PDB file of C-alpha atoms in Angstrom:
ATOM      1  CA  MET A1295      24.126 -11.651  -1.937  1.00 44.00           C
ATOM      2  CA  GLU A1296      22.873  -9.964   1.220  1.00 57.00           C
ATOM      3  CA  ASP A1297      26.373  -8.673   1.960  1.00 80.00           C
ATOM      4  CA  ASN A1298      26.648  -7.343  -1.584  1.00 89.00           C
ATOM      5  CA  PRO A1299      23.732  -4.952  -2.158  1.00 90.00           C
ATOM      6  CA  GLU A1300      24.823  -4.229  -5.743  1.00 87.00           C
ATOM      7  CA  LEU A1301      24.605  -7.918  -6.637  1.00 88.00           C
ATOM      8  CA  PHE A1302      21.334  -8.301  -4.732  1.00 84.00           C
ATOM      9  CA  ASN A1303      19.923  -5.297  -6.603  1.00 88.00           C
ATOM     10  CA  LYS A1304      20.869  -6.823  -9.937  1.00 89.00           C
ATOM     11  CA  TYR A1305      19.465 -10.320  -9.337  1.00 87.00           C
ATOM     12  CA  ASN A1306      16.552  -9.919  -6.917  1.00 88.00           C
ATOM     13  CA  ASN A1307      14.017 -10.086  -9.739  1.00 91.00           C
ATOM     14  CA  VAL A1308      11.595 -12.599  -8.208  1.00 87.00           C
ATOM     15  CA  THR A1309      10.951 -10.416  -5.172  1.00 90.00           C
ATOM     16  CA  LYS A1310      10.555  -7.331  -7.353  1.00 95.00           C
ATOM     17  CA  ARG A1311       8.080  -9.134  -9.619  1.00 94.00           C
ATOM     18  CA  ASP A1312       6.084 -10.631  -6.754  1.00 91.00           C
ATOM     19  CA  THR A1313       5.963  -7.288  -4.940  1.00 94.00           C
ATOM     20  CA  ALA A1314       4.567  -5.515  -7.993  1.00 96.00           C
ATOM     21  CA  GLU A1315       2.033  -8.299  -8.612  1.00 95.00           C
ATOM     22  CA  SER A1316       0.821  -8.437  -5.005  1.00 94.00           C
ATOM     23  CA  LEU A1317       0.516  -4.647  -4.769  1.00 97.00           C
ATOM     24  CA  LYS A1318      -1.268  -4.445  -8.117  1.00 96.00           C
ATOM     25  CA  GLU A1319      -3.818  -6.906  -6.755  1.00 94.00           C
ATOM     26  CA  TYR A1320      -4.198  -5.728  -3.153  1.00 94.00           C
ATOM     27  CA  ALA A1321      -3.096  -2.075  -2.800  1.00 95.00           C
ATOM     28  CA  LYS A1322      -6.563  -0.889  -3.793  1.00 94.00           C
ATOM     29  CA  LYS A1323      -8.050  -2.800  -0.843  1.00 95.00           C
ATOM     30  CA  ILE A1324      -5.926  -1.049   1.761  1.00 96.00           C
ATOM     31  CA  LYS A1325      -7.627   1.659   3.793  1.00 96.00           C
ATOM     32  CA  TRP A1326      -5.027   4.333   3.076  1.00 97.00           C
ATOM     33  CA  ARG A1327      -4.710   7.249   5.442  1.00 97.00           C
ATOM     34  CA  SER A1328      -3.877  10.677   4.083  1.00 96.00           C
ATOM     35  CA  ASN A1329      -0.396  11.967   4.899  1.00 98.00           C
ATOM     36  CA  ALA A1330       0.486   8.400   5.844  1.00 98.00           C
ATOM     37  CA  ARG A1331       3.705   7.316   7.483  1.00 99.00           C
ATOM     38  CA  VAL A1332       4.684   4.046   5.806  1.00 99.00           C
ATOM     39  CA  LEU A1333       7.348   1.496   6.798  1.00 99.00           C
ATOM     40  CA  ASP A1334       8.854  -1.316   4.722  1.00 99.00           C
ATOM     41  CA  ILE A1335      10.537  -3.937   6.921  1.00 99.00           C
ATOM     42  CA  GLY A1336      13.465  -5.777   5.341  1.00 96.00           C
ATOM     43  CA  SER A1337      14.029  -3.196   2.627  1.00 97.00           C
ATOM     44  CA  ALA A1338      17.473  -4.611   1.704  1.00 95.00           C
ATOM     45  CA  ASP A1339      18.807  -2.688  -1.315  1.00 97.00           C
ATOM     46  CA  GLY A1340      15.732  -0.412  -1.454  1.00 98.00           C
ATOM     47  CA  SER A1341      14.424  -1.608  -4.821  1.00 98.00           C
ATOM     48  CA  VAL A1342      11.259  -3.150  -3.386  1.00 97.00           C
ATOM     49  CA  THR A1343      10.578  -0.043  -1.292  1.00 98.00           C
ATOM     50  CA  SER A1344      10.914   1.971  -4.482  1.00 98.00           C
ATOM     51  CA  ILE A1345       8.306  -0.267  -6.141  1.00 98.00           C
ATOM     52  CA  LEU A1346       6.068   0.155  -3.088  1.00 98.00           C
ATOM     53  CA  SER A1347       6.329   3.947  -3.452  1.00 98.00           C
ATOM     54  CA  THR A1348       4.542   3.755  -6.806  1.00 98.00           C
ATOM     55  CA  TYR A1349       1.511   1.973  -5.305  1.00 98.00           C
ATOM     56  CA  ILE A1350       0.855   4.153  -2.266  1.00 97.00           C
ATOM     57  CA  PRO A1351      -1.141   7.398  -2.471  1.00 97.00           C
ATOM     58  CA  GLN A1352       1.300  10.160  -3.317  1.00 97.00           C
ATOM     59  CA  ASP A1353       0.201  12.384  -0.432  1.00 98.00           C
ATOM     60  CA  TYR A1354       2.182  10.197   1.987  1.00 98.00           C
ATOM     61  CA  GLU A1355       4.264  12.005   4.599  1.00 98.00           C
ATOM     62  CA  ILE A1356       7.201   9.620   4.564  1.00 99.00           C
ATOM     63  CA  LEU A1357       8.111   6.136   3.387  1.00 99.00           C
ATOM     64  CA  LEU A1358      10.858   4.529   5.441  1.00 99.00           C
ATOM     65  CA  GLY A1359      12.634   1.299   4.635  1.00 99.00           C
ATOM     66  CA  CYS A1360      14.503  -0.553   7.354  1.00 99.00           C
ATOM     67  CA  ASP A1361      16.925  -3.439   7.254  1.00 98.00           C
ATOM     68  CA  ILE A1362      19.313  -5.178   9.632  1.00 96.00           C
ATOM     69  CA  ASN A1363      22.203  -4.847   7.156  1.00 96.00           C
ATOM     70  CA  SER A1364      23.939  -1.456   7.297  1.00 97.00           C
ATOM     71  CA  ASN A1365      25.597  -1.975   3.881  1.00 96.00           C
ATOM     72  CA  SER A1366      22.182  -2.473   2.310  1.00 97.00           C
ATOM     73  CA  VAL A1367      20.813   0.620   4.041  1.00 98.00           C
ATOM     74  CA  LYS A1368      23.719   2.724   2.778  1.00 98.00           C
ATOM     75  CA  PHE A1369      23.190   1.410  -0.762  1.00 98.00           C
ATOM     76  CA  ALA A1370      19.410   1.980  -0.567  1.00 98.00           C
ATOM     77  CA  ASN A1371      19.832   5.595   0.529  1.00 99.00           C
ATOM     78  CA  ALA A1372      22.334   6.226  -2.275  1.00 98.00           C
ATOM     79  CA  GLN A1373      20.231   4.537  -4.977  1.00 98.00           C
ATOM     80  CA  TYR A1374      16.654   5.308  -3.934  1.00 98.00           C
ATOM     81  CA  GLY A1375      16.706   7.805  -1.080  1.00 98.00           C
ATOM     82  CA  THR A1376      14.708  11.010  -1.504  1.00 98.00           C
ATOM     83  CA  GLU A1377      13.357  13.684   0.786  1.00 98.00           C
ATOM     84  CA  ARG A1378      10.323  11.493   1.543  1.00 98.00           C
ATOM     85  CA  MET A1379      11.857   8.012   1.087  1.00 99.00           C
ATOM     86  CA  LYS A1380      14.689   7.143   3.462  1.00 99.00           C
ATOM     87  CA  PHE A1381      16.303   3.992   4.808  1.00 99.00           C
ATOM     88  CA  PHE A1382      17.645   3.141   8.259  1.00 98.00           C
ATOM     89  CA  VAL A1383      19.051   0.200  10.213  1.00 98.00           C
ATOM     90  CA  LEU A1384      16.565  -1.688  12.382  1.00 98.00           C
ATOM     91  CA  ASP A1385      16.515  -5.247  13.698  1.00 98.00           C
ATOM     92  CA  ILE A1386      12.827  -6.167  13.893  1.00 97.00           C
ATOM     93  CA  GLU A1387      13.652  -8.873  16.459  1.00 96.00           C
ATOM     94  CA  LYS A1388      15.127  -6.398  18.958  1.00 97.00           C
ATOM     95  CA  PRO A1389      13.295  -3.897  21.180  1.00 97.00           C
ATOM     96  CA  ILE A1390      11.795  -1.070  19.134  1.00 97.00           C
ATOM     97  CA  PRO A1391      13.116   2.421  19.932  1.00 98.00           C
ATOM     98  CA  GLU A1392      10.492   4.515  21.729  1.00 98.00           C
ATOM     99  CA  HIS A1393      10.364   7.172  19.008  1.00 98.00           C
ATOM    100  CA  LEU A1394       9.199   4.540  16.485  1.00 98.00           C
ATOM    101  CA  LYS A1395       6.395   3.052  18.573  1.00 98.00           C
ATOM    102  CA  GLU A1396       2.898   3.727  17.222  1.00 98.00           C
ATOM    103  CA  SER A1397       4.329   5.945  14.499  1.00 98.00           C
ATOM    104  CA  PHE A1398       3.272   4.189  11.269  1.00 99.00           C
ATOM    105  CA  ASP A1399      -0.098   4.059   9.539  1.00 99.00           C
ATOM    106  CA  HIS A1400       0.956   1.212   7.255  1.00 99.00           C
ATOM    107  CA  VAL A1401       3.688  -1.419   7.651  1.00 99.00           C
ATOM    108  CA  PHE A1402       4.786  -3.617   4.751  1.00 98.00           C
ATOM    109  CA  SER A1403       7.216  -6.494   4.463  1.00 97.00           C
ATOM    110  CA  PHE A1404       8.037  -8.563   1.391  1.00 96.00           C
ATOM    111  CA  TYR A1405       9.870 -11.902   1.702  1.00 89.00           C
ATOM    112  CA  THR A1406      11.593 -10.991   4.968  1.00 91.00           C
ATOM    113  CA  LEU A1407       9.695 -12.315   7.964  1.00 89.00           C
ATOM    114  CA  HIS A1408      10.272 -16.007   7.185  1.00 79.00           C
ATOM    115  CA  TRP A1409      13.986 -15.349   7.917  1.00 81.00           C
ATOM    116  CA  LEU A1410      13.330 -14.379  11.540  1.00 86.00           C
ATOM    117  CA  THR A1411      14.746 -16.607  14.267  1.00 85.00           C
ATOM    118  CA  ASP A1412      12.217 -15.123  16.721  1.00 89.00           C
ATOM    119  CA  PRO A1413       9.094 -14.524  14.623  1.00 87.00           C
ATOM    120  CA  VAL A1414       6.896 -13.907  17.663  1.00 90.00           C
ATOM    121  CA  MET A1415       9.039 -10.918  18.651  1.00 95.00           C
ATOM    122  CA  GLY A1416       9.002  -9.702  15.056  1.00 94.00           C
ATOM    123  CA  TYR A1417       5.203  -9.732  14.898  1.00 94.00           C
ATOM    124  CA  ILE A1418       4.889  -8.129  18.333  1.00 97.00           C
ATOM    125  CA  ASN A1419       7.210  -5.364  17.156  1.00 98.00           C
ATOM    126  CA  ILE A1420       5.164  -4.816  14.005  1.00 98.00           C
ATOM    127  CA  TYR A1421       2.115  -4.370  16.221  1.00 98.00           C
ATOM    128  CA  HIS A1422       3.997  -1.799  18.311  1.00 98.00           C
ATOM    129  CA  LEU A1423       5.174   0.098  15.227  1.00 99.00           C
ATOM    130  CA  LEU A1424       1.607   0.602  14.012  1.00 98.00           C
ATOM    131  CA  LYS A1425      -0.548   3.514  15.082  1.00 98.00           C
ATOM    132  CA  PRO A1426      -3.921   2.471  16.537  1.00 98.00           C
ATOM    133  CA  GLY A1427      -6.010   1.202  13.632  1.00 96.00           C
ATOM    134  CA  GLY A1428      -2.951   0.927  11.386  1.00 98.00           C
ATOM    135  CA  GLU A1429      -2.634  -1.856   8.836  1.00 97.00           C
ATOM    136  CA  CYS A1430       0.097  -4.237   7.803  1.00 96.00           C
ATOM    137  CA  PHE A1431       0.646  -6.073   4.530  1.00 96.00           C
ATOM    138  CA  LEU A1432       3.061  -8.988   4.819  1.00 93.00           C
ATOM    139  CA  VAL A1433       4.306 -11.357   2.123  1.00 87.00           C
ATOM    140  CA  LEU A1434       6.223 -14.419   3.324  1.00 77.00           C
ATOM    141  CA  SER A1435       7.748 -17.403   1.626  1.00 66.00           C
ATOM    142  CA  GLY A1436       5.843 -20.607   2.240  1.00 60.00           C
ATOM    143  CA  LYS A1437       5.865 -23.811   0.225  1.00 59.00           C
ATOM    144  CA  SER A1438       8.343 -23.596  -2.635  1.00 59.00           C
ATOM    145  CA  PRO A1439       9.908 -26.179  -4.935  1.00 63.00           C
ATOM    146  CA  PHE A1440      13.233 -24.380  -4.404  1.00 60.00           C
ATOM    147  CA  TYR A1441      13.323 -25.653  -0.826  1.00 60.00           C
ATOM    148  CA  ASP A1442      12.734 -29.223  -2.005  1.00 67.00           C
ATOM    149  CA  ILE A1443      15.629 -28.845  -4.450  1.00 71.00           C
ATOM    150  CA  TYR A1444      17.910 -27.405  -1.740  1.00 68.00           C
ATOM    151  CA  HIS A1445      17.007 -30.326   0.508  1.00 69.00           C
ATOM    152  CA  ALA A1446      17.697 -32.927  -2.192  1.00 76.00           C
ATOM    153  CA  LEU A1447      21.066 -31.323  -2.966  1.00 77.00           C
ATOM    154  CA  SER A1448      21.971 -31.176   0.726  1.00 77.00           C
ATOM    155  CA  LEU A1449      21.744 -34.966   0.866  1.00 79.00           C
ATOM    156  CA  THR A1450      24.261 -35.539  -1.931  1.00 83.00           C
ATOM    157  CA  GLU A1451      27.940 -36.068  -1.287  1.00 85.00           C
ATOM    158  CA  LYS A1452      28.904 -33.307  -3.702  1.00 86.00           C
ATOM    159  CA  TRP A1453      26.695 -30.587  -2.193  1.00 79.00           C
ATOM    160  CA  ALA A1454      26.477 -31.634   1.465  1.00 78.00           C
ATOM    161  CA  PRO A1455      29.518 -29.536   2.510  1.00 80.00           C
ATOM    162  CA  TRP A1456      27.876 -26.456   0.964  1.00 72.00           C
ATOM    163  CA  ALA A1457      24.493 -27.206   2.484  1.00 72.00           C
ATOM    164  CA  LYS A1458      25.425 -27.153   6.159  1.00 67.00           C
ATOM    165  CA  TYR A1459      23.242 -24.056   6.597  1.00 63.00           C
ATOM    166  CA  PHE A1460      20.277 -25.594   4.798  1.00 59.00           C
ATOM    167  CA  ASP A1461      17.990 -25.196   7.813  1.00 62.00           C
ATOM    168  CA  THR A1462      18.638 -21.451   7.905  1.00 61.00           C
ATOM    169  CA  ILE A1463      17.493 -20.820   4.326  1.00 59.00           C
ATOM    170  CA  VAL A1464      14.273 -22.816   4.355  1.00 54.00           C
ATOM    171  CA  SER A1465      11.138 -20.966   5.346  1.00 55.00           C
ATOM    172  CA  PRO A1466       9.725 -22.281   8.630  1.00 59.00           C
ATOM    173  CA  TYR A1467       6.357 -22.274   6.845  1.00 58.00           C
ATOM    174  CA  HIS A1468       7.536 -24.618   4.061  1.00 52.00           C
ATOM    175  CA  ASP A1469       6.242 -27.843   5.593  1.00 59.00           C
ATOM    176  CA  CYS A1470       3.528 -26.283   7.723  1.00 59.00           C
ATOM    177  CA  LYS A1471       0.494 -28.569   7.725  1.00 59.00           C
ATOM    178  CA  VAL A1472      -1.857 -26.129   9.437  1.00 54.00           C
ATOM    179  CA  CYS A1473      -0.791 -22.845   7.847  1.00 54.00           C
ATOM    180  CA  ILE A1474      -3.617 -20.892   6.356  1.00 50.00           C
ATOM    181  CA  THR A1475      -3.137 -18.483   3.499  1.00 52.00           C
ATOM    182  CA  LEU A1476      -4.843 -15.228   4.374  1.00 47.00           C
ATOM    183  CA  PHE A1477      -5.714 -12.727   1.722  1.00 44.00           C
ATOM    184  CA  TYR A1478      -6.327  -9.089   2.424  1.00 41.00           C
ATOM    185  CA  VAL A1479     -10.029  -8.445   1.881  1.00 38.00           C
TER     186      VAL A1479
END
């Protein structure tokens, strides 16, 4: 679905729901800056960034969504782009352009960072995107029964040929024994 932003937009309901629920719970605990510059990493089709826009103080300067997929960025700009909400291509695992360093008051990411092949670089880049004292709010996929189902199917004769990329769709945090769930307080 990632290569088809229209299809992703139509069926990405779990992420939309979870984004709204997490922001409803935690947005009030964020130390919002006035005239904030806000970034959403992994914005895909733009629908989640649009949801985010309803939870941030409306005096924000700009809300940018970024994604590695140029088709998604084009779709997001067409569907959700406004004068203060725009989308652009960025690979969070690559060096950050100088003009973006220390330029955001708040960085968000919803169900994106568990896909990274180099998560350390991704988190370092998030740090570099933030202004001094800036805050980030990150939602990642951890333990999920879906991954157990994918694994069970990958072991069957019928589904094994379709499951050759199983390791690339399972969150690296799925079987983590020492992961700690942190809540924004």
